[in-house]
Coordinates of C-alpha atoms in Angstrom, one line a residue:
X31 CA 137.1 -76.1 136.2
X32 CA 138.2 -73.3 133.9
X33 CA 140.4 -73.9 130.9
X34 CA 143.2 -71.7 132.3
X35 CA 143.3 -73.6 135.6
X36 CA 143.4 -76.9 133.7
X37 CA 146.4 -75.7 131.7
X38 CA 148.2 -74.7 134.9
X39 CA 147.6 -78.0 136.6
X40 CA 148.6 -80.0 133.5
X41 CA 151.8 -77.9 133.2
X42 CA 152.6 -78.5 136.9
X43 CA 152.1 -82.2 136.6
X44 CA 154.2 -82.5 133.5
X45 CA 157.0 -80.4 135.0
X46 CA 156.9 -82.5 138.2
X47 CA 157.2 -85.7 136.1
X48 CA 160.1 -84.4 134.1
X49 CA 161.9 -83.3 137.3
X50 CA 161.3 -86.6 139.0
X51 CA 163.0 -88.4 136.0
X52 CA 166.0 -86.2 136.1
X53 CA 168.8 -87.8 138.0
X54 CA 171.6 -85.7 139.3
X55 CA 174.8 -86.9 137.5
X56 CA 177.9 -87.5 139.6
X57 CA 180.8 -86.2 137.6
X58 CA 183.1 -88.7 139.3
X59 CA 181.0 -91.6 137.9
X60 CA 180.8 -90.4 134.3
X61 CA 183.7 -90.6 131.8
X62 CA 185.2 -87.2 130.9
X63 CA 185.3 -88.0 127.2
X64 CA 182.0 -87.0 125.5
X65 CA 182.1 -90.0 123.2
X66 CA 182.5 -92.4 126.2
X67 CA 179.6 -90.6 128.0
X68 CA 177.4 -91.0 124.9
X69 CA 178.3 -94.7 124.6
X70 CA 177.6 -95.3 128.3
X71 CA 174.3 -93.4 128.1
X72 CA 173.2 -95.5 125.1
X73 CA 174.2 -98.7 126.8
X74 CA 172.1 -97.7 129.8
X75 CA 169.1 -96.7 127.6
X76 CA 169.4 -93.0 128.4
X77 CA 169.4 -91.7 124.9
X78 CA 169.1 -92.4 121.2
X79 CA 171.2 -92.1 118.2
X80 CA 170.0 -90.0 115.3
X81 CA 171.2 -92.5 112.6
X82 CA 169.2 -95.3 114.4
X83 CA 166.1 -93.0 114.6
X84 CA 166.3 -92.1 111.0
X85 CA 166.7 -95.8 110.0
X86 CA 163.6 -96.7 112.0
X87 CA 161.6 -93.8 110.6
X88 CA 162.5 -94.7 107.0
X89 CA 161.7 -98.4 107.6
X90 CA 165.0 -99.4 106.0
X91 CA 167.7 -101.5 107.4
X92 CA 171.2 -100.5 108.3
X93 CA 172.8 -99.1 105.2
X94 CA 169.6 -99.1 103.1
X95 CA 171.2 -96.3 101.0
X96 CA 174.4 -98.3 100.6
X97 CA 172.6 -101.3 99.2
X98 CA 172.9 -100.4 95.5
X99 CA 176.5 -99.6 95.5
X100 CA 177.8 -102.3 97.9
X101 CA 175.6 -105.3 97.2
X102 CA 177.2 -107.5 94.6
X103 CA 174.0 -109.3 93.8
X104 CA 172.2 -106.0 93.0
X105 CA 174.9 -104.8 90.7
X106 CA 175.2 -108.1 89.0
X107 CA 171.5 -108.4 88.4
X108 CA 171.3 -104.9 86.9
X109 CA 174.3 -105.7 84.6
X110 CA 172.8 -109.1 83.4
X111 CA 169.4 -107.6 82.6
X112 CA 170.7 -104.2 81.3
X113 CA 169.2 -104.8 77.9
X114 CA 165.6 -104.9 79.4
X115 CA 163.8 -101.7 80.2
X116 CA 163.0 -101.4 84.0
X117 CA 159.7 -100.6 85.5
X118 CA 160.9 -100.4 89.0
X119 CA 164.3 -100.8 90.8
X120 CA 163.9 -100.3 94.5
X121 CA 167.2 -101.1 96.2
X122 CA 165.9 -100.3 99.7
X123 CA 163.0 -102.7 99.1
X124 CA 165.3 -105.2 97.4
X125 CA 163.3 -105.7 94.2
X126 CA 163.9 -105.2 90.4
X127 CA 161.0 -105.4 88.0
X128 CA 161.5 -105.1 84.3
X129 CA 159.0 -103.9 81.7
X130 CA 157.7 -106.3 79.1
X131 CA 160.5 -107.2 76.7
X132 CA 160.0 -108.5 73.3
X133 CA 161.8 -109.0 70.0
X134 CA 158.6 -109.9 68.3
X135 CA 155.2 -108.2 68.9
X136 CA 153.3 -111.4 69.7
X137 CA 155.4 -112.6 72.6
X138 CA 157.0 -110.8 75.6
X139 CA 158.6 -111.6 78.9
X140 CA 158.8 -109.7 82.2
X141 CA 161.3 -110.5 85.0
X142 CA 161.1 -109.7 88.7
X143 CA 164.1 -110.3 90.9
X144 CA 163.6 -110.2 94.7
X145 CA 166.6 -110.1 97.0
X146 CA 166.2 -112.4 100.0
X147 CA 169.7 -111.9 101.4
X148 CA 172.8 -109.7 100.8
X149 CA 175.0 -112.8 100.6
X150 CA 176.1 -114.2 97.3
X151 CA 174.4 -117.6 97.3
X152 CA 171.8 -119.4 95.2
X153 CA 168.9 -119.0 97.6
X154 CA 169.5 -115.2 98.0
X155 CA 167.4 -114.5 94.8
X156 CA 163.8 -115.1 94.0
X157 CA 163.4 -114.7 90.2
X158 CA 160.0 -114.9 88.5
X159 CA 159.6 -114.7 84.8
X160 CA 156.2 -114.0 83.1
X161 CA 155.4 -114.8 79.6
X162 CA 152.8 -112.9 77.5
X163 CA 151.4 -114.4 74.3
X164 CA 149.2 -112.1 72.2
X165 CA 147.0 -113.2 69.3
X166 CA 146.2 -109.5 68.6
X167 CA 146.7 -106.3 70.4
X168 CA 143.8 -106.8 72.8
X169 CA 143.7 -110.6 73.2
X170 CA 146.8 -111.5 75.4
X171 CA 147.4 -114.3 77.9
X172 CA 150.0 -114.1 80.7
X173 CA 151.5 -117.1 82.4
X174 CA 154.6 -118.2 84.2
X175 CA 157.4 -118.8 81.8
X176 CA 158.3 -122.4 81.3
X177 CA 161.9 -123.1 80.4
X178 CA 165.4 -122.8 81.7
X179 CA 165.7 -119.0 81.6
X180 CA 165.2 -118.6 85.3
X181 CA 168.1 -121.0 86.1
X182 CA 170.3 -119.4 83.4
X183 CA 169.6 -115.9 84.9
X184 CA 170.3 -117.1 88.4
X185 CA 173.6 -118.7 87.3
X186 CA 174.8 -115.6 85.4
X187 CA 173.9 -113.2 88.2
X188 CA 175.7 -115.4 90.8
X189 CA 178.8 -115.7 88.6
X190 CA 179.0 -111.9 88.1
X191 CA 178.3 -111.3 91.8
X192 CA 181.1 -113.6 92.8
X193 CA 183.4 -111.7 90.5
X194 CA 182.3 -108.4 92.0
X195 CA 182.8 -109.8 95.5
X196 CA 186.3 -111.0 94.7
X197 CA 187.2 -107.6 93.1
X198 CA 185.9 -105.8 96.2
X199 CA 187.8 -108.1 98.5
X200 CA 191.0 -107.7 96.6
X201 CA 190.5 -103.9 96.4
X202 CA 190.0 -103.6 100.2
X203 CA 192.7 -106.1 101.2
X204 CA 195.4 -104.4 103.3
X205 CA 198.2 -106.6 104.7
X206 CA 198.9 -106.2 108.4
X207 CA 201.7 -103.7 108.9
X208 CA 202.3 -104.3 112.6
X209 CA 205.5 -105.1 114.3
X210 CA 206.7 -108.6 113.6
X211 CA 208.4 -110.7 116.3
X212 CA 210.9 -111.8 113.7
X213 CA 212.1 -108.3 112.8
X214 CA 215.5 -108.2 114.5

């Protein structure tokens, strides 16, 4: 079979399949408002939304670009550890990693904060602290930090996040301005 004949047969088969899948739309059964038609088509699985497609392509969740500005835990964490240099702060991945921080050249700590939830609660954070002890510039040992710094960091982040959440709630509060039954 020649290459040209194969292309013609393939094009004919694909066109036939496309035409078979086209269903004549009855204008009487479809809403006249385009937004309602789109909604109906999406509910019936006849289309896709670009924002959903972009979300799936990027691998992020809904509002992955809103995470940094709207998540109280994220903002509180950055505020609490603002004195430490950051190695990575990936808000769509939900992790903050600091660089080694030291006030003395022989010891340093490094903090990683992983966000397990967007809710302000104690189990929403997974904080790990690493401790580096050096005898000289080349001979260093790294271990998990022993002490209460992890619990102190968690407590301070949650306190600040609760404040941010309350401020956000107060800022967005709008009393209902509807008609009251008692307005006579």
